[in-house]
Amino acid sequence: MPDVTSYTTEEIAKLLRVSKLTVYDLIKKGELPAYRVGRQMRVDADDLERYKLRAKGSNNRLTNVAPSGGQSLASATDASSLVITGQDVSLDILSKHIEKRTKDFRPLRSHVGSMDSLIAMYQGRADIVSAHLLDGDTGEYNLPYIRKLLVGFPYIVINLLTRTAGLYVKKGNPKHIASWADLSRSDVRIVNREKGSGARVLLDEQLRLHGISPGNVRGYLDEESNHLGVAGKVMTGEADAGVGIEKAAFIVGADFIPLTKERCDLVMLKSAENMAWIELVQSIVASPSFQEELRSIQGYDLSLTGKVLLDQHS
């Protein structure tokens, strides 16, 4: 009897000991058959075993085995996968709008940080990248990093939104934290974000600009993988402060010290085969229906949303 067990992309990543982006890449290439259940992609156990056998080279005849049900992935979905990276909820809304507008493309969400997303794009493992990376020397967001990482690639950068970033503190701000400099105080302990995230880059750049060594910041090595995790640790008293965006403070009930406006942009590599979905994404981001949904979320500034910030030719 066939094994009816199925796995999420996260579970597959753990089983194969690879990143979720690698799993999405395998799905995108059709090497790992997958199907959608609600917003989640799932892989049947039998199809996973077939992939593992092919990878081991133990049975070459399995190379062309179709997924469960007898159809190839391409014919079963008749859609090209688009890997969308980043952690902001606006990207989930973008995915939903893509699904509503077309059956030709199937969005796959990967919740990874800005720097890792750009590296994945360079390696051909991501299609639509969201980034919010501060360059402290210029005060510019994203473009300095994109220019350095995507040298030789034609790409387009459009603004998704601008949002307020700052520090989470406990209700009433009992430690009277008001600035980046306060993070070096001996009575203040922080919780950090993971390496490669935009929030981590923001903190590191601010510490550098203020002449503060990370070694002098208590809790610098304690990491959480998302804004809610950071805000939650502040609320429970495990930390006195953490870097993040306003929305998460509102959700968990923490106080928020606004310190900067950060720009979140979308990056897409230009090629003849990509132009159809790039134009689709641009039209969605500029549409009243998409922007109306974003306006309902606290802390978003849409004054630049949809604007082309850079159109780089090869």
Tab-separated table of C-alpha atoms in Angstrom:
chain	number	residue	atom	x	y	z
A	1	MET	CA	0.000	0.000	0.000
A	2	PRO	CA	1.374	3.473	-0.869
A	3	ASP	CA	2.498	5.671	2.009
A	4	VAL	CA	-0.093	8.472	2.321
A	5	THR	CA	2.095	10.551	4.640
A	6	SER	CA	2.919	14.023	3.397
A	7	TYR	CA	5.414	16.649	4.570
A	8	THR	CA	5.582	20.422	4.597
A	9	THR	CA	8.552	22.147	2.964
A	10	GLU	CA	9.894	22.888	6.448
A	11	GLU	CA	9.751	19.193	7.400
A	12	ILE	CA	11.414	18.212	4.112
A	13	ALA	CA	14.236	20.681	4.813
A	14	LYS	CA	14.829	19.081	8.220
A	15	LEU	CA	14.680	15.544	6.859
A	16	LEU	CA	17.161	16.298	4.058
A	17	ARG	CA	19.229	18.637	6.238
A	18	VAL	CA	19.065	21.434	3.688
A	19	SER	CA	17.600	24.935	3.691
A	20	LYS	CA	13.965	25.635	2.798
A	21	LEU	CA	15.224	27.561	-0.227
A	22	THR	CA	16.876	24.376	-1.504
A	23	VAL	CA	13.562	22.537	-1.118
A	24	TYR	CA	11.755	25.289	-3.036
A	25	ASP	CA	14.420	25.068	-5.728
A	26	LEU	CA	13.834	21.310	-6.093
A	27	ILE	CA	10.072	21.903	-6.345
A	28	LYS	CA	10.564	24.708	-8.849
A	29	LYS	CA	12.711	22.493	-11.079
A	30	GLY	CA	10.175	19.673	-10.898
A	31	GLU	CA	12.641	17.329	-9.183
A	32	LEU	CA	10.478	17.096	-6.072
A	33	PRO	CA	6.739	16.821	-6.876
A	34	ALA	CA	4.573	18.984	-4.629
A	35	TYR	CA	1.001	20.207	-4.338
A	36	ARG	CA	-0.783	22.972	-2.494
A	37	VAL	CA	-3.044	22.537	0.546
A	38	GLY	CA	-4.390	25.975	1.373
A	39	ARG	CA	-1.330	28.232	1.549
A	40	GLN	CA	1.008	25.349	2.266
A	41	MET	CA	3.037	23.250	-0.149
A	42	ARG	CA	3.217	19.533	0.677
A	43	VAL	CA	5.241	16.593	-0.630
A	44	ASP	CA	4.051	12.983	-0.405
A	45	ALA	CA	6.351	10.507	1.346
A	46	ASP	CA	6.454	8.246	-1.723
A	47	ASP	CA	7.623	11.132	-3.911
A	48	LEU	CA	10.263	12.079	-1.361
A	49	GLU	CA	11.593	8.497	-1.385
A	50	ARG	CA	11.704	8.502	-5.176
A	51	TYR	CA	13.706	11.725	-5.119
A	52	LYS	CA	16.135	10.296	-2.547
A	53	LEU	CA	16.663	7.185	-4.667
A	54	ARG	CA	17.362	9.309	-7.734
A	55	ALA	CA	19.765	11.479	-5.734
A	56	LYS	CA	21.632	8.400	-4.535
A	57	GLY	CA	21.840	7.124	-8.096
A	58	SER	CA	20.664	3.710	-6.963
A	59	ASN	CA	17.902	3.390	-9.547
A	60	ASN	CA	18.284	5.377	-12.756
A	61	ARG	CA	14.916	4.153	-14.015
A	62	LEU	CA	13.225	6.337	-11.407
A	63	THR	CA	14.524	9.529	-13.016
A	64	ASN	CA	11.354	9.988	-15.057
A	65	VAL	CA	8.852	8.605	-12.544
A	66	ALA	CA	5.781	10.866	-12.345
A	67	PRO	CA	4.421	12.134	-9.040
A	68	SER	CA	1.526	10.422	-7.300
A	69	GLY	CA	-1.534	10.320	-9.527
A	70	GLY	CA	0.396	9.574	-12.704
A	71	GLN	CA	0.869	13.157	-13.954
A	72	SER	CA	4.098	15.079	-14.174
A	73	LEU	CA	4.335	18.122	-11.916
A	74	ALA	CA	4.205	20.459	-14.915
A	75	SER	CA	1.053	18.939	-16.337
A	76	ALA	CA	-0.562	18.590	-12.913
A	77	THR	CA	-0.140	22.283	-12.066
A	78	ASP	CA	0.401	23.862	-15.503
A	79	ALA	CA	2.160	26.695	-13.678
A	80	SER	CA	5.666	28.011	-13.206
A	81	SER	CA	6.761	28.400	-9.586
A	82	LEU	CA	7.881	31.788	-8.293
A	83	VAL	CA	9.929	31.724	-5.090
A	84	ILE	CA	9.174	34.871	-3.071
A	85	THR	CA	11.578	35.485	-0.193
A	86	GLY	CA	11.215	37.709	2.857
A	87	GLN	CA	9.299	37.756	6.112
A	88	ASP	CA	6.899	40.694	5.904
A	89	VAL	CA	3.173	39.941	5.754
A	90	SER	CA	2.910	42.165	2.656
A	91	LEU	CA	4.617	39.363	0.724
A	92	ASP	CA	1.863	36.928	1.719
A	93	ILE	CA	-0.645	39.461	0.415
A	94	LEU	CA	1.353	39.762	-2.821
A	95	SER	CA	1.314	35.956	-3.196
A	96	LYS	CA	-2.450	35.916	-2.752
A	97	HIS	CA	-2.917	38.579	-5.425
A	98	ILE	CA	-0.691	36.668	-7.871
A	99	GLU	CA	-2.803	33.553	-7.339
A	100	LYS	CA	-6.005	35.541	-7.916
A	101	ARG	CA	-4.737	37.179	-11.115
A	102	THR	CA	-3.227	34.189	-12.944
A	103	LYS	CA	-2.950	30.417	-13.070
A	104	ASP	CA	0.291	30.605	-15.053
A	105	PHE	CA	2.490	31.235	-12.010
A	106	ARG	CA	2.457	29.592	-8.599
A	107	PRO	CA	3.976	31.629	-5.739
A	108	LEU	CA	6.063	29.767	-3.151
A	109	ARG	CA	6.895	31.681	0.030
A	110	SER	CA	10.308	31.403	1.701
A	111	HIS	CA	10.680	33.196	5.037
A	112	VAL	CA	14.374	34.111	5.049
A	113	GLY	CA	16.266	37.335	5.769
A	114	SER	CA	17.195	40.053	3.286
A	115	MET	CA	20.857	39.182	2.822
A	116	ASP	CA	20.218	35.455	2.446
A	117	SER	CA	17.456	36.300	-0.037
A	118	LEU	CA	19.802	38.311	-2.264
A	119	ILE	CA	22.410	35.532	-2.114
A	120	ALA	CA	19.704	33.025	-3.092
A	121	MET	CA	18.801	35.227	-6.062
A	122	TYR	CA	22.465	35.363	-7.121
A	123	GLN	CA	22.535	31.554	-6.959
A	124	GLY	CA	19.333	31.233	-8.998
A	125	ARG	CA	17.193	29.987	-6.098
A	126	ALA	CA	14.833	32.946	-5.680
A	127	ASP	CA	12.682	34.919	-8.123
A	128	ILE	CA	11.203	37.815	-6.136
A	129	VAL	CA	13.373	39.064	-3.297
A	130	SER	CA	12.330	41.471	-0.570
A	131	ALA	CA	15.131	43.461	1.061
A	132	HIS	CA	15.457	46.139	3.750
A	133	LEU	CA	19.206	46.531	4.242
A	134	LEU	CA	20.675	49.794	5.538
A	135	ASP	CA	24.032	51.001	4.281
A	136	GLY	CA	25.196	53.127	7.200
A	137	ASP	CA	27.801	55.081	5.240
A	138	THR	CA	25.319	56.447	2.687
A	139	GLY	CA	22.044	56.150	4.615
A	140	GLU	CA	20.664	54.379	1.535
A	141	TYR	CA	18.588	51.222	1.721
A	142	ASN	CA	19.152	48.112	-0.416
A	143	LEU	CA	20.669	49.567	-3.598
A	144	PRO	CA	24.317	49.493	-2.384
A	145	TYR	CA	23.945	45.808	-1.461
A	146	ILE	CA	22.079	44.920	-4.660
A	147	ARG	CA	24.707	46.609	-6.857
A	148	LYS	CA	27.511	44.670	-5.146
A	149	LEU	CA	25.820	41.254	-5.089
A	150	LEU	CA	24.159	41.278	-8.513
A	151	VAL	CA	27.054	42.599	-10.583
A	152	GLY	CA	26.537	41.668	-14.243
A	153	PHE	CA	22.843	40.819	-13.831
A	154	PRO	CA	20.006	42.839	-15.367
A	155	TYR	CA	17.442	43.523	-12.639
A	156	ILE	CA	14.653	45.841	-11.579
A	157	VAL	CA	14.054	47.224	-8.090
A	158	ILE	CA	10.626	48.552	-7.112
A	159	ASN	CA	9.485	49.875	-3.768
A	160	LEU	CA	7.099	47.701	-1.792
A	161	LEU	CA	6.608	49.907	1.254
A	162	THR	CA	8.346	51.983	3.899
A	163	ARG	CA	7.918	51.132	7.570
A	164	THR	CA	9.064	52.375	10.955
A	165	ALA	CA	11.853	50.455	12.704
A	166	GLY	CA	13.147	50.925	16.205
A	167	LEU	CA	13.344	49.259	19.601
A	168	TYR	CA	10.870	47.107	21.506
A	169	VAL	CA	10.779	47.816	25.250
A	170	LYS	CA	8.531	46.659	28.078
A	171	LYS	CA	5.325	48.525	28.841
A	172	GLY	CA	6.153	51.849	30.445
A	173	ASN	CA	9.793	51.577	29.330
A	174	PRO	CA	11.129	50.941	32.868
A	175	LYS	CA	14.774	51.173	31.749
A	176	HIS	CA	14.153	54.564	30.039
A	177	ILE	CA	15.698	53.353	26.767
A	178	ALA	CA	15.558	56.074	24.112
A	179	SER	CA	18.381	55.581	21.588
A	180	TRP	CA	20.826	53.157	19.987
A	181	ALA	CA	23.491	54.315	22.450
A	182	ASP	CA	21.410	52.992	25.374
A	183	LEU	CA	22.004	49.426	24.155
A	184	SER	CA	25.578	49.588	25.454
A	185	ARG	CA	24.455	50.289	29.032
A	186	SER	CA	25.409	47.617	31.568
A	187	ASP	CA	21.827	47.424	32.880
A	188	VAL	CA	20.310	46.759	29.441
A	189	ARG	CA	20.088	43.319	27.854
A	190	ILE	CA	18.918	42.864	24.256
A	191	VAL	CA	17.646	40.030	22.123
A	192	ASN	CA	19.021	40.057	18.571
A	193	ARG	CA	17.860	38.897	15.137
A	194	GLU	CA	19.614	36.204	13.090
A	195	LYS	CA	22.577	36.986	10.844
A	196	GLY	CA	21.518	38.114	7.366
A	197	SER	CA	18.228	39.660	8.451
A	198	GLY	CA	17.540	43.318	7.748
A	199	ALA	CA	17.018	44.018	11.453
A	200	ARG	CA	20.427	42.512	12.263
A	201	VAL	CA	22.100	44.634	9.574
A	202	LEU	CA	20.303	47.721	10.923
A	203	LEU	CA	21.570	47.041	14.454
A	204	ASP	CA	25.125	46.282	13.328
A	205	GLU	CA	25.274	49.440	11.219
A	206	GLN	CA	23.934	51.587	14.067
A	207	LEU	CA	26.397	50.090	16.541
A	208	ARG	CA	29.232	50.777	14.089
A	209	LEU	CA	28.111	54.361	13.502
A	210	HIS	CA	27.858	54.959	17.263
A	211	GLY	CA	31.262	53.411	17.952
A	212	ILE	CA	29.809	50.570	20.027
A	213	SER	CA	31.433	47.136	19.976
A	214	PRO	CA	28.962	44.226	19.800
A	215	GLY	CA	30.953	42.692	22.648
A	216	ASN	CA	29.779	45.547	24.854
A	217	VAL	CA	26.105	44.839	24.194
A	218	ARG	CA	24.594	42.313	26.621
A	219	GLY	CA	22.517	39.675	24.814
A	220	TYR	CA	24.011	40.404	21.391
A	221	LEU	CA	24.487	36.670	20.740
A	222	ASP	CA	20.915	35.757	21.745
A	223	GLU	CA	18.938	35.419	18.494
A	224	GLU	CA	15.349	35.098	17.344
A	225	SER	CA	14.305	34.451	13.753
A	226	ASN	CA	11.444	36.969	13.466
A	227	HIS	CA	10.093	40.245	14.837
A	228	LEU	CA	7.405	38.594	16.947
A	229	GLY	CA	9.991	36.387	18.645
A	230	VAL	CA	12.076	39.425	19.575
A	231	ALA	CA	9.094	41.450	20.806
A	232	GLY	CA	7.822	38.431	22.754
A	233	LYS	CA	11.093	37.999	24.648
A	234	VAL	CA	11.021	41.671	25.585
A	235	MET	CA	7.457	41.349	26.873
A	236	THR	CA	8.287	38.301	29.007
A	237	GLY	CA	11.258	40.089	30.563
A	238	GLU	CA	13.921	37.847	29.025
A	239	ALA	CA	15.353	40.978	27.414
A	240	ASP	CA	15.019	44.724	27.942
A	241	ALA	CA	15.112	45.707	24.275
A	242	GLY	CA	15.180	44.354	20.745
A	243	VAL	CA	15.250	45.726	17.212
A	244	GLY	CA	12.179	45.367	15.013
A	245	ILE	CA	9.186	46.986	13.349
A	246	GLU	CA	6.212	48.735	14.890
A	247	LYS	CA	3.595	46.147	13.904
A	248	ALA	CA	5.055	43.381	16.093
A	249	ALA	CA	5.047	45.658	19.161
A	250	PHE	CA	1.350	46.324	18.600
A	251	ILE	CA	0.616	42.590	18.305
A	252	VAL	CA	2.380	41.500	21.531
A	253	GLY	CA	1.615	44.624	23.555
A	254	ALA	CA	5.165	45.972	23.925
A	255	ASP	CA	6.080	49.636	23.783
A	256	PHE	CA	7.948	50.816	20.708
A	257	ILE	CA	10.666	53.461	20.351
A	258	PRO	CA	10.653	54.630	16.690
A	259	LEU	CA	14.192	55.408	15.500
A	260	THR	CA	14.241	55.185	11.703
A	261	LYS	CA	12.235	54.641	8.532
A	262	GLU	CA	13.314	51.613	6.540
A	263	ARG	CA	12.532	51.010	2.887
A	264	CYS	CA	11.432	47.555	1.793
A	265	ASP	CA	12.031	46.927	-1.907
A	266	LEU	CA	11.360	44.079	-4.332
A	267	VAL	CA	14.187	42.838	-6.556
A	268	MET	CA	13.580	40.804	-9.727
A	269	LEU	CA	16.073	39.575	-12.316
A	270	LYS	CA	15.171	40.608	-15.854
A	271	SER	CA	15.169	38.105	-18.697
A	272	ALA	CA	12.926	37.434	-21.675
A	273	GLU	CA	11.183	34.553	-19.882
A	274	ASN	CA	10.706	36.601	-16.674
A	275	MET	CA	9.148	39.724	-18.167
A	276	ALA	CA	5.566	38.407	-18.137
A	277	TRP	CA	5.488	37.832	-14.392
A	278	ILE	CA	7.605	40.927	-13.638
A	279	GLU	CA	4.967	43.050	-15.389
A	280	LEU	CA	2.290	41.170	-13.434
A	281	VAL	CA	4.005	41.904	-10.111
A	282	GLN	CA	4.454	45.575	-11.012
A	283	SER	CA	0.780	45.920	-11.921
A	284	ILE	CA	-0.295	44.230	-8.669
A	285	VAL	CA	1.927	46.394	-6.458
A	286	ALA	CA	0.607	49.537	-8.173
A	287	SER	CA	-3.029	48.412	-7.968
A	288	PRO	CA	-5.559	50.088	-5.615
A	289	SER	CA	-6.768	46.694	-4.320
A	290	PHE	CA	-3.274	45.607	-3.209
A	291	GLN	CA	-2.431	48.957	-1.656
A	292	GLU	CA	-5.777	49.095	0.124
A	293	GLU	CA	-4.926	45.849	1.924
A	294	LEU	CA	-1.531	47.220	2.944
A	295	ARG	CA	-3.097	50.427	4.302
A	296	SER	CA	-5.048	48.364	6.814
A	297	ILE	CA	-1.771	47.259	8.430
A	298	GLN	CA	-0.306	49.523	11.083
A	299	GLY	CA	3.031	51.187	10.403
A	300	TYR	CA	3.156	51.061	6.587
A	301	ASP	CA	3.967	54.121	4.463
A	302	LEU	CA	2.900	53.608	0.836
A	303	SER	CA	4.058	56.948	-0.591
A	304	LEU	CA	6.698	55.190	-2.766
A	305	THR	CA	4.906	51.884	-3.319
A	306	GLY	CA	5.266	50.699	-6.919
A	307	LYS	CA	7.948	53.224	-7.838
A	308	VAL	CA	10.814	51.860	-9.957
A	309	LEU	CA	13.959	52.727	-7.993
A	310	LEU	CA	16.479	51.108	-10.325
A	311	ASP	CA	16.222	49.425	-13.712
A	312	GLN	CA	19.626	47.882	-14.326
A	313	HIS	CA	20.504	46.602	-17.781
A	314	SER	CA	23.204	43.966	-18.262
